[in-house]
């Protein structure tokens, strides 16, 4: 019985590899630090990344029809922090940005999620296999030191939970990304996501049900599925926040605040420009 | 908490004599053999609860064996100020934690009080200069809002709900750490990843000995496990790293998800809703006489906990080099 299962698993894996050959080929150049059994220290698994890329790639191409602007501004090597606006009721914006960076640059951005995500069964594990990490300074330090790209949404949950009438208005902008950038001397790439803010208008939150389920709230969207809006992803010029500063300046709250404000202003400017250029919600 | 550790190459100072508490554990036997293989070590004083015949340690003129119950302070005093002093022991290695999942005053005495006596006695000991204590990954708190990669300053598990097995280990660890810099004896605490070897008291090994391994549905956290070879090497480096003290995480060469760990052990993974696991494993312990306690592992069955060995690499020169041979023996 065990032999049959092992053979079935082997053949299943071979078949999957054949199906995902182009995605796996793309990942071949991605810097993945295998900890010995096909996973990195945080649980990323290239095969699962390839599978998700194949699935999300369809959404990226056919459903949200993502257009990227300024891809050439993404650093060619070394660690970086990608800081973006966050919206859309469900995190399709994060998955589209993850897919876009992977498809266009062949690097796996390590999305930073709120702690409750890791505590969600199945979802937490799936995201972890695709490179998600919990947003603790220790995790992010380790990733940046090993040259990874960290994908952050400084608005956090309030960003994704904002009502439709607050679209494209950045919510409270957290400062952790700026502190990280200063301490580890890495550039911050501002990113603006246009389209996600209208994909799934939110009409309410169920906070009590959310706390029972271990999440901040359960959203009540106007539509059961996201609308097929066109996504425009605008990558900005990398900001070298640490220029003229020392790593220990990351302990100065004023310095960190100023640095975070620079990132916020850069994201807002990209949003404004992107909205001006957009010809319609679905175009 | 950790103090006195230097970065860069460590001055390796071979000890004259080594007192090894817990010599009949798998790690103890392995360490004993390696210490005896080093001609610069003049004496090895091996100590365990078993008789010499049961201990089955290698016969060597430099090896002295004593059967001592560590829960008896008077015997401990006699050991340290008798044989250990006479043999010129300058390094004490303490790896004699209670291995079974039991509780009570006697277990606490072995896990915590014995170390307290050792630390007190060693301060006025004429020859002892260094203490290497084996701690473990279980002392760390594991939850979703804490880093996956655990450094030595990670929060410890002071939870009142933790079983005695964990509380004893945390107390002993803190006890050893408190003496760093306050005692004339150098203290090195090695917080080891799960040593996946039979007879080593590994909870994970006991868990993997069942044909069906229950795990929390929807969770597949990353684990790091340590081989006997790497554990032995880490202790040898710590024994010889004279002039340094501090806390050192000792990770193993295998980092893999729990389900993969189960698969490589040739077992069947059975995902169950989390709340069912505690009663299932309580029943298993009661009726099958197993040692595995879900209470100890609850955090690590949901969230990844990987030791960061940077400090051990930089200070001791320890890098895990020996992956496990899967499946690990019974």
XYZ file of C-alpha atoms in Angstrom:
613
model
C 0.000 0.000 0.000
C 2.798 2.351 0.972
C 4.631 1.546 -2.267
C 1.541 2.308 -4.338
C 1.083 5.635 -2.545
C 4.738 6.523 -3.030
C 4.537 5.692 -6.753
C 1.326 7.700 -7.145
C 2.926 10.620 -5.356
C 6.004 10.361 -7.569
C 3.995 10.307 -10.790
C 1.704 13.064 -9.575
C 4.706 15.205 -8.838
C 6.270 14.474 -12.224
C 3.017 15.403 -13.977
C 2.716 18.607 -11.987
C 6.302 19.526 -12.801
C 5.586 19.034 -16.508
C 2.476 21.213 -16.275
C 4.352 23.914 -14.415
C 7.524 23.733 -16.477
C 7.428 27.371 -17.627
C 6.778 28.669 -14.097
C 9.518 26.460 -12.667
C 11.864 27.693 -15.379
C 11.102 31.264 -14.353
C 11.855 30.405 -10.723
C 15.192 28.848 -11.611
C 16.798 32.285 -11.582
C 15.024 33.385 -8.378
C 17.345 33.454 -5.372
C 15.792 30.780 -3.115
C 17.813 29.639 -0.122
C 16.914 25.979 0.174
C 17.324 24.875 3.794
C 17.912 21.283 2.713
C 14.563 19.657 1.982
C 13.210 21.850 -0.796
C 11.943 24.600 1.525
C 13.574 27.759 2.766
C 13.794 28.545 6.495
C 10.446 30.328 6.445
C 8.644 27.533 4.592
C 8.720 28.798 1.007
C 8.462 25.935 -1.477
C 9.289 26.615 -5.160
C 6.786 24.071 -6.486
C 3.942 25.670 -4.558
C 5.095 29.093 -5.775
C 5.001 27.766 -9.359
C 1.502 26.378 -8.839
C 0.215 29.638 -7.397
C 1.939 31.558 -10.151
C 0.182 29.411 -12.771
C -3.207 30.046 -11.144
C -2.725 33.709 -10.295
C -1.070 34.280 -13.676
C -4.467 33.600 -15.274
C -6.132 36.180 -13.043
C -3.273 38.565 -13.750
C -3.558 38.176 -17.527
C -7.215 37.523 -18.146
C -9.281 38.851 -15.253
C -7.518 41.913 -13.892
C -5.498 42.421 -17.113
C -2.690 43.965 -15.125
C -0.614 46.722 -16.718
C 2.679 47.631 -15.118
C 4.385 50.988 -15.374
C 7.977 51.694 -14.379
C 9.115 48.067 -14.072
C 12.557 49.172 -15.188
C 12.860 51.124 -11.919
C 12.910 47.942 -9.834
C 16.456 47.274 -8.575
C 18.429 44.785 -10.618
C 20.006 43.118 -7.583
C 20.262 43.214 -3.814
C 17.598 43.535 -1.134
C 14.747 46.022 -1.364
C 11.509 46.947 0.342
C 8.439 47.392 -1.840
C 5.877 49.616 -0.093
C 2.418 49.825 -1.587
C -1.083 51.088 -0.877
C -3.497 48.384 0.280
C -7.180 48.028 -0.543
C -9.913 45.890 -2.026
C -11.652 44.044 0.855
C -9.817 40.805 0.022
C -6.060 40.857 -0.657
C -6.184 40.406 -4.431
C -3.975 43.485 -4.672
C -1.192 41.699 -2.797
C -1.510 38.577 -4.937
C -1.471 40.611 -8.182
C 1.556 42.606 -7.094
C 3.319 39.374 -6.047
C 2.505 37.824 -9.428
C 3.519 40.920 -11.366
C 6.946 41.171 -9.716
C 7.514 37.456 -10.221
C 6.483 37.452 -13.868
C 8.352 40.590 -14.811
C 11.438 40.285 -12.637
C 11.701 36.599 -11.725
C 12.034 37.391 -8.039
C 9.712 36.192 -5.295
C 8.652 39.159 -3.190
C 8.279 38.125 0.443
C 4.885 39.531 1.331
C 4.569 40.615 4.935
C 1.220 39.746 6.485
C -0.477 40.648 9.724
C -0.015 38.045 12.463
C -3.555 36.713 12.288
C -2.903 35.379 8.761
C -0.390 32.821 10.033
C -3.017 31.634 12.507
C -5.582 30.929 9.768
C -5.630 27.216 8.896
C -4.858 26.319 5.258
C -4.638 29.975 4.173
C -1.670 30.709 6.434
C 0.138 27.564 5.280
C -0.544 28.241 1.598
C 0.699 31.822 1.861
C 3.759 30.677 3.804
C 4.653 28.201 1.061
C 4.443 31.104 -1.392
C 6.833 33.210 0.634
C 4.657 35.117 3.086
C 6.172 35.941 6.452
C 4.861 37.431 9.676
C 5.870 41.055 10.109
C 8.304 40.781 12.983
C 11.578 42.708 12.840
C 13.466 39.422 13.307
C 11.919 37.801 10.235
C 12.428 40.865 8.080
C 16.002 41.346 9.218
C 16.820 37.779 8.204
C 15.190 38.231 4.793
C 16.858 41.540 4.009
C 20.232 40.265 5.150
C 19.909 37.408 2.704
C 19.136 39.821 -0.139
C 15.376 39.238 -0.511
C 12.686 41.670 -1.611
C 10.172 42.392 1.121
C 6.674 43.471 0.099
C 4.942 45.640 2.688
C 1.617 47.397 2.957
C 2.175 50.146 5.532
C -1.564 50.827 5.791
C -2.144 47.295 7.104
C -5.676 46.061 7.826
C -7.205 49.601 7.937
C -6.121 49.960 4.296
C -7.854 46.860 3.007
C -10.895 47.548 5.190
C -11.539 51.097 4.061
C -14.942 51.952 2.588
C -15.316 52.762 -1.097
C -15.719 56.504 -0.452
C -12.203 56.592 1.003
C -10.622 55.032 -2.093
C -7.127 56.204 -2.955
C -6.840 58.019 0.362
C -3.928 56.519 2.203
C -4.846 55.474 5.734
C -2.566 55.767 8.740
C 0.889 55.016 7.373
C 2.923 52.749 9.646
C 6.629 53.436 9.993
C 8.185 50.004 10.424
C 9.265 49.805 6.781
C 11.195 53.065 7.058
C 12.956 51.915 10.208
C 13.912 48.675 8.488
C 15.195 50.503 5.431
C 17.327 52.811 7.561
C 18.688 50.073 9.777
C 19.540 47.668 6.977
C 20.400 50.343 4.397
C 18.094 49.049 1.701
C 16.158 51.087 -0.881
C 12.385 51.438 -0.695
C 10.449 51.123 -3.935
C 7.134 52.990 -3.710
C 4.320 51.164 -5.480
C 0.827 52.388 -6.336
C -1.942 49.945 -7.174
C -4.764 51.451 -9.179
C -7.947 49.456 -9.658
C -8.007 47.356 -6.520
C -9.659 50.113 -4.528
C -12.861 49.707 -6.561
C -12.818 45.933 -7.104
C -15.063 44.923 -4.215
C -16.844 47.833 -2.529
C -17.140 47.253 1.180
C -20.410 48.076 2.893
C -19.746 46.794 6.388
C -17.667 44.741 8.828
C -18.703 41.986 11.228
C -16.247 42.456 14.059
C -17.789 40.005 16.549
C -17.899 37.172 14.038
C -14.333 38.051 13.078
C -13.082 37.765 16.636
C -14.757 34.354 16.896
C -12.890 33.260 13.765
C -9.584 34.760 14.859
C -9.553 37.533 12.229
C -10.011 41.309 12.752
C -13.442 41.317 11.042
C -15.538 39.538 8.428
C -16.120 41.873 5.456
C -19.538 42.465 3.907
C -18.819 43.361 0.280
C -21.310 44.753 -2.188
C -20.355 42.110 -4.747
C -19.691 38.424 -4.009
C -16.668 38.419 -6.341
C -14.216 41.156 -7.216
C -15.234 43.182 -10.261
C -12.999 42.673 -13.320
C -11.423 46.087 -12.971
C -8.139 46.686 -14.760
C -5.178 46.872 -12.442
C -2.456 49.415 -13.079
C 0.690 48.893 -11.046
C 3.000 51.895 -10.912
C 6.539 51.290 -9.640
C 8.330 54.404 -8.477
C 11.958 55.466 -8.333
C 13.654 53.633 -5.413
C 14.082 55.889 -2.393
C 17.450 55.720 -0.676
C 16.254 56.730 2.762
C 19.542 55.923 4.454
C 21.579 58.371 2.407
C 23.676 60.500 4.769
C 22.429 58.566 7.793
C 23.836 55.815 10.018
C 22.043 52.558 10.860
C 21.694 53.741 14.460
C 19.625 56.706 13.218
C 16.847 54.126 12.836
C 16.387 54.509 16.602
C 15.482 58.200 16.230
C 11.678 58.442 15.990
C 11.829 61.782 14.165
C 14.201 60.446 11.511
C 12.008 57.374 11.002
C 8.871 59.492 10.821
C 10.417 61.730 8.168
C 11.574 58.731 6.159
C 8.124 57.100 6.323
C 6.533 60.371 5.225
C 8.795 60.413 2.169
C 7.590 56.945 1.203
C 3.956 57.893 1.812
C 4.299 61.021 -0.309
C 5.946 58.998 -3.107
C 3.115 56.428 -3.078
C 0.486 59.184 -3.014
C 2.182 60.939 -5.955
C 2.179 57.694 -7.934
C -1.498 57.169 -7.101
C -2.382 60.677 -8.226
C -0.440 60.262 -11.455
C -1.940 56.828 -12.096
C -5.478 58.087 -11.527
C -4.900 60.975 -13.917
C -3.627 58.575 -16.582
C -6.389 55.995 -16.124
C -9.022 56.096 -18.830
C -11.682 54.110 -17.020
C -12.317 51.535 -14.338
C -12.237 48.590 -16.724
C -9.821 49.970 -19.334
C 20.881 37.968 29.078
C 23.781 36.589 27.160
C 27.014 38.213 28.034
C 30.693 37.952 27.549
C 30.601 36.296 24.173
C 33.135 37.522 21.704
C 32.796 37.625 17.977
C 35.352 36.258 15.590
C 37.542 33.233 16.049
C 37.427 31.756 19.519
C 40.532 30.674 21.392
C 40.186 26.934 21.568
C 41.563 25.773 24.886
C 41.577 22.015 25.415
C 40.339 21.107 28.870
C 42.455 19.054 31.264
C 39.578 17.058 32.613
C 35.861 16.893 31.850
C 33.047 15.938 34.195
C 30.128 14.651 32.146
C 26.747 14.468 33.878
C 24.314 12.298 31.951
C 26.969 10.077 30.400
C 24.567 7.264 29.510
C 22.265 9.379 27.341
C 22.896 8.971 23.593
C 24.556 12.390 23.556
C 26.542 11.508 26.669
C 27.892 8.295 25.124
C 28.798 10.065 21.925
C 30.510 12.903 23.800
C 32.352 10.452 26.025
C 33.774 8.623 23.005
C 34.836 11.880 21.339
C 36.449 13.239 24.493
C 38.415 10.035 24.942
C 39.532 10.260 21.322
C 41.246 13.553 22.160
C 44.697 12.721 23.604
C 45.072 16.191 25.112
C 42.279 15.502 27.610
C 43.795 13.870 30.663
C 40.646 12.673 32.418
C 36.982 12.106 31.719
C 34.754 11.653 34.740
C 31.482 10.174 33.490
C 28.472 10.240 35.777
C 25.061 8.612 35.428
C 22.433 6.762 37.450
C 23.200 3.338 35.996
C 25.803 0.890 37.258
C 29.101 0.551 35.362
C 27.919 -2.685 33.729
C 24.696 -1.079 32.543
C 26.437 2.109 31.431
C 28.423 0.267 28.734
C 30.929 3.051 28.256
C 34.250 2.401 26.509
C 37.030 1.062 28.720
C 39.838 3.586 28.847
C 42.418 4.319 31.526
C 41.488 8.022 31.346
C 37.804 7.302 31.978
C 36.460 7.247 35.525
C 32.844 6.294 36.022
C 30.702 7.130 39.011
C 27.111 6.178 39.698
C 25.582 9.264 41.276
C 22.006 10.334 41.872
C 21.979 14.050 41.053
C 18.964 14.631 43.271
C 21.115 13.985 46.362
C 23.055 17.136 47.326
C 25.479 15.291 49.575
C 26.464 12.898 46.763
C 26.876 15.831 44.390
C 29.145 17.557 46.896
C 31.206 14.404 47.275
C 31.482 14.040 43.515
C 32.630 17.598 42.888
C 34.967 17.918 45.866
C 36.150 14.319 45.640
C 36.763 12.661 42.300
C 36.332 15.811 40.196
C 38.846 17.782 42.261
C 41.314 14.894 42.425
C 41.198 14.424 38.643
C 41.672 18.151 38.046
C 38.378 18.513 36.215
C 38.105 22.017 34.772
C 35.026 21.650 32.538
C 31.635 20.352 33.668
C 29.103 19.312 31.048
C 25.543 18.976 32.290
C 23.181 17.148 29.943
C 21.357 15.107 32.580
C 17.811 16.439 32.323
C 15.011 14.038 33.150
C 14.043 12.491 29.826
C 10.614 11.015 30.531
C 7.412 13.056 30.508
C 6.888 12.871 34.237
C 6.329 15.426 36.910
C 6.816 15.817 40.630
C 9.388 16.963 43.135
C 11.976 14.345 42.228
C 11.907 15.281 38.557
C 12.167 18.957 39.497
C 15.120 18.166 41.753
C 16.977 16.530 38.869
C 16.072 19.176 36.309
C 16.494 22.319 38.381
C 17.804 21.797 41.902
C 20.763 19.701 40.751
C 21.883 22.556 38.515
C 21.410 25.039 41.353
C 23.708 22.966 43.583
C 26.244 22.569 40.811
C 26.328 26.317 40.199
C 26.693 27.060 43.903
C 29.370 24.426 44.490
C 31.309 25.311 41.376
C 31.850 28.873 42.605
C 34.152 27.637 45.345
C 35.564 24.676 43.478
C 39.355 24.641 43.244
C 39.696 23.328 39.692
C 36.411 23.901 37.856
C 36.560 26.782 35.370
C 33.759 26.169 32.898
C 30.202 24.838 32.809
C 28.430 23.794 29.618
C 24.709 23.289 30.093
C 22.322 21.691 27.659
C 19.116 23.641 27.272
C 16.593 23.180 24.501
C 14.336 24.841 21.960
C 11.336 24.107 24.191
C 12.275 27.025 26.455
C 11.233 29.482 23.742
C 7.708 30.778 23.419
C 6.157 30.042 20.031
C 3.196 32.056 18.787
C 2.117 33.787 15.608
C 3.344 37.265 16.520
C 6.882 36.169 17.316
C 9.706 35.694 14.800
C 9.978 32.425 12.932
C 13.737 32.575 13.176
C 14.544 32.431 16.864
C 17.538 34.344 18.173
C 18.877 34.021 21.712
C 16.900 37.064 22.915
C 13.557 35.532 21.877
C 10.933 35.462 24.683
C 10.986 32.386 26.874
C 7.881 30.370 27.656
C 6.932 31.547 31.140
C 3.329 30.523 30.617
C 1.670 29.230 33.772
C -0.202 26.713 31.609
C 3.029 25.099 30.426
C 3.620 21.603 31.825
C 6.353 20.982 34.367
C 8.482 19.484 31.595
C 8.716 22.948 30.026
C 8.714 24.992 33.233
C 11.643 22.991 34.626
C 13.637 23.555 31.464
C 12.929 27.277 31.459
C 13.822 27.571 35.146
C 17.070 25.665 34.705
C 17.984 27.728 31.656
C 17.334 31.005 33.465
C 19.235 29.727 36.499
C 22.311 29.045 34.387
C 22.000 32.349 32.512
C 21.721 34.314 35.763
C 25.169 33.186 36.827
C 26.883 34.412 33.691
C 29.313 37.112 34.685
C 28.484 36.752 38.391
C 30.330 33.525 38.958
C 34.051 32.813 38.555
C 32.979 29.863 36.415
C 32.272 30.524 32.729
C 28.780 29.395 31.804
C 27.776 28.376 28.276
C 24.135 27.476 27.686
C 23.477 25.541 24.504
C 19.835 25.780 23.472
C 19.644 22.817 21.149
C 17.085 22.089 18.481
C 15.113 18.883 18.938
C 17.704 16.093 19.080
C 15.977 13.459 17.003
C 17.615 10.323 18.344
C 16.174 7.313 20.163
C 16.563 7.399 23.939
C 17.373 11.098 24.005
C 14.051 12.133 25.551
C 12.934 13.729 22.312
C 9.210 14.414 22.303
C 9.244 14.553 18.521
C 10.921 11.163 18.292
C 8.206 9.678 20.447
C 5.556 11.408 18.344
C 7.058 9.955 15.174
C 7.183 6.457 16.624
C 3.399 6.066 16.208
C 2.237 4.647 12.863
C -0.302 7.460 12.516
C 0.828 10.928 13.455
C -2.013 13.323 14.208
C -1.464 16.950 13.369
C -3.525 20.091 13.325
C -5.480 20.364 10.059
C -4.506 23.352 7.961
C -1.154 23.858 9.662
C 2.192 22.551 8.540
C 4.860 24.517 10.393
C 8.570 24.358 9.720
C 10.694 22.429 12.213
C 14.415 22.152 12.688
C 15.909 18.938 14.003
C 19.373 18.118 15.214
C 21.401 14.987 14.604
C 23.481 13.308 17.288
C 26.667 14.044 15.332
C 25.967 17.764 15.180
C 24.908 17.932 18.832
C 28.135 16.189 19.822
C 30.182 18.585 17.717
C 28.453 21.627 19.225
C 29.221 20.412 22.750
C 32.845 19.636 21.893
C 33.269 23.153 20.512
C 31.635 24.651 23.611
C 33.837 22.544 25.910
C 36.950 23.818 24.162
C 35.801 27.433 23.770
C 37.552 28.628 26.895
C 37.214 32.327 27.643
C 33.740 32.615 26.171
C 30.384 32.342 27.771
C 26.813 33.062 26.808
C 23.747 31.532 25.269
C 24.070 29.742 21.968
C 21.313 28.395 19.768
C 22.310 25.074 18.254
C 20.240 24.344 15.145
C 20.441 21.146 13.145
C 21.009 20.639 9.434
C 17.406 19.573 8.733
C 14.719 22.239 8.354
C 11.469 20.880 6.995
C 7.700 21.039 7.484
C 6.057 18.753 10.016
C 4.204 16.771 7.320
C 7.481 16.165 5.474
C 9.091 15.099 8.740
C 6.275 12.555 9.228
C 6.580 11.343 5.636
C 10.347 10.908 5.859
C 9.862 8.925 9.045
C 7.671 6.493 7.096
C 4.543 7.410 9.070
C 1.077 8.484 8.025
C 0.049 12.026 8.644
C -3.525 12.421 9.888
C -4.794 16.021 10.004
C -7.421 16.596 12.688
C -9.138 19.722 13.986
C -6.774 21.291 16.519
C -9.046 20.964 19.596
C -9.139 17.155 19.175
C -5.388 16.720 19.377
C -4.920 17.327 23.088
C -7.478 14.675 24.192
C -6.253 12.246 21.508
C -2.680 12.438 22.735
C -3.759 12.333 26.390
C -5.508 9.049 25.628
C -2.487 7.762 23.745
C -0.218 8.566 26.668
C -2.573 6.912 29.128
C -3.277 3.728 27.191
C -0.219 3.266 24.984
C 2.305 4.467 27.548
C 3.840 6.956 25.148
C 5.748 10.064 26.208
C 4.546 12.622 23.710
C 2.631 15.533 25.219
C 0.663 17.767 22.913
C 0.789 20.505 25.557
C 4.528 20.838 25.011
C 4.175 20.920 21.250
C 0.966 22.917 20.804
C 2.765 26.080 19.650
C 5.172 24.301 17.347
C 2.343 22.286 15.757
C 0.922 25.574 14.485
C 3.762 28.029 14.022
C 7.284 27.673 12.716
C 10.129 27.872 15.196
C 13.620 27.675 13.751
C 16.711 28.392 15.801
C 19.038 31.023 14.388
C 22.555 29.662 14.856
C 24.421 32.822 13.832
C 25.899 33.360 17.289
C 27.084 29.766 17.647
C 28.670 30.035 14.215
C 30.432 33.307 14.948
C 31.584 32.533 18.482
C 31.957 28.761 18.662
C 32.544 28.045 14.987
C 29.567 25.670 14.956
C 27.844 25.008 11.646
C 25.430 22.056 11.337
C 26.968 19.589 8.920
C 25.275 16.260 9.525
C 21.722 15.887 8.241
C 19.714 13.053 9.721
C 19.506 9.674 8.066
C 15.759 9.344 7.498
C 13.906 7.496 8.849
C 15.469 7.871 12.270
C 15.748 4.519 14.060
C 13.291 3.296 16.705
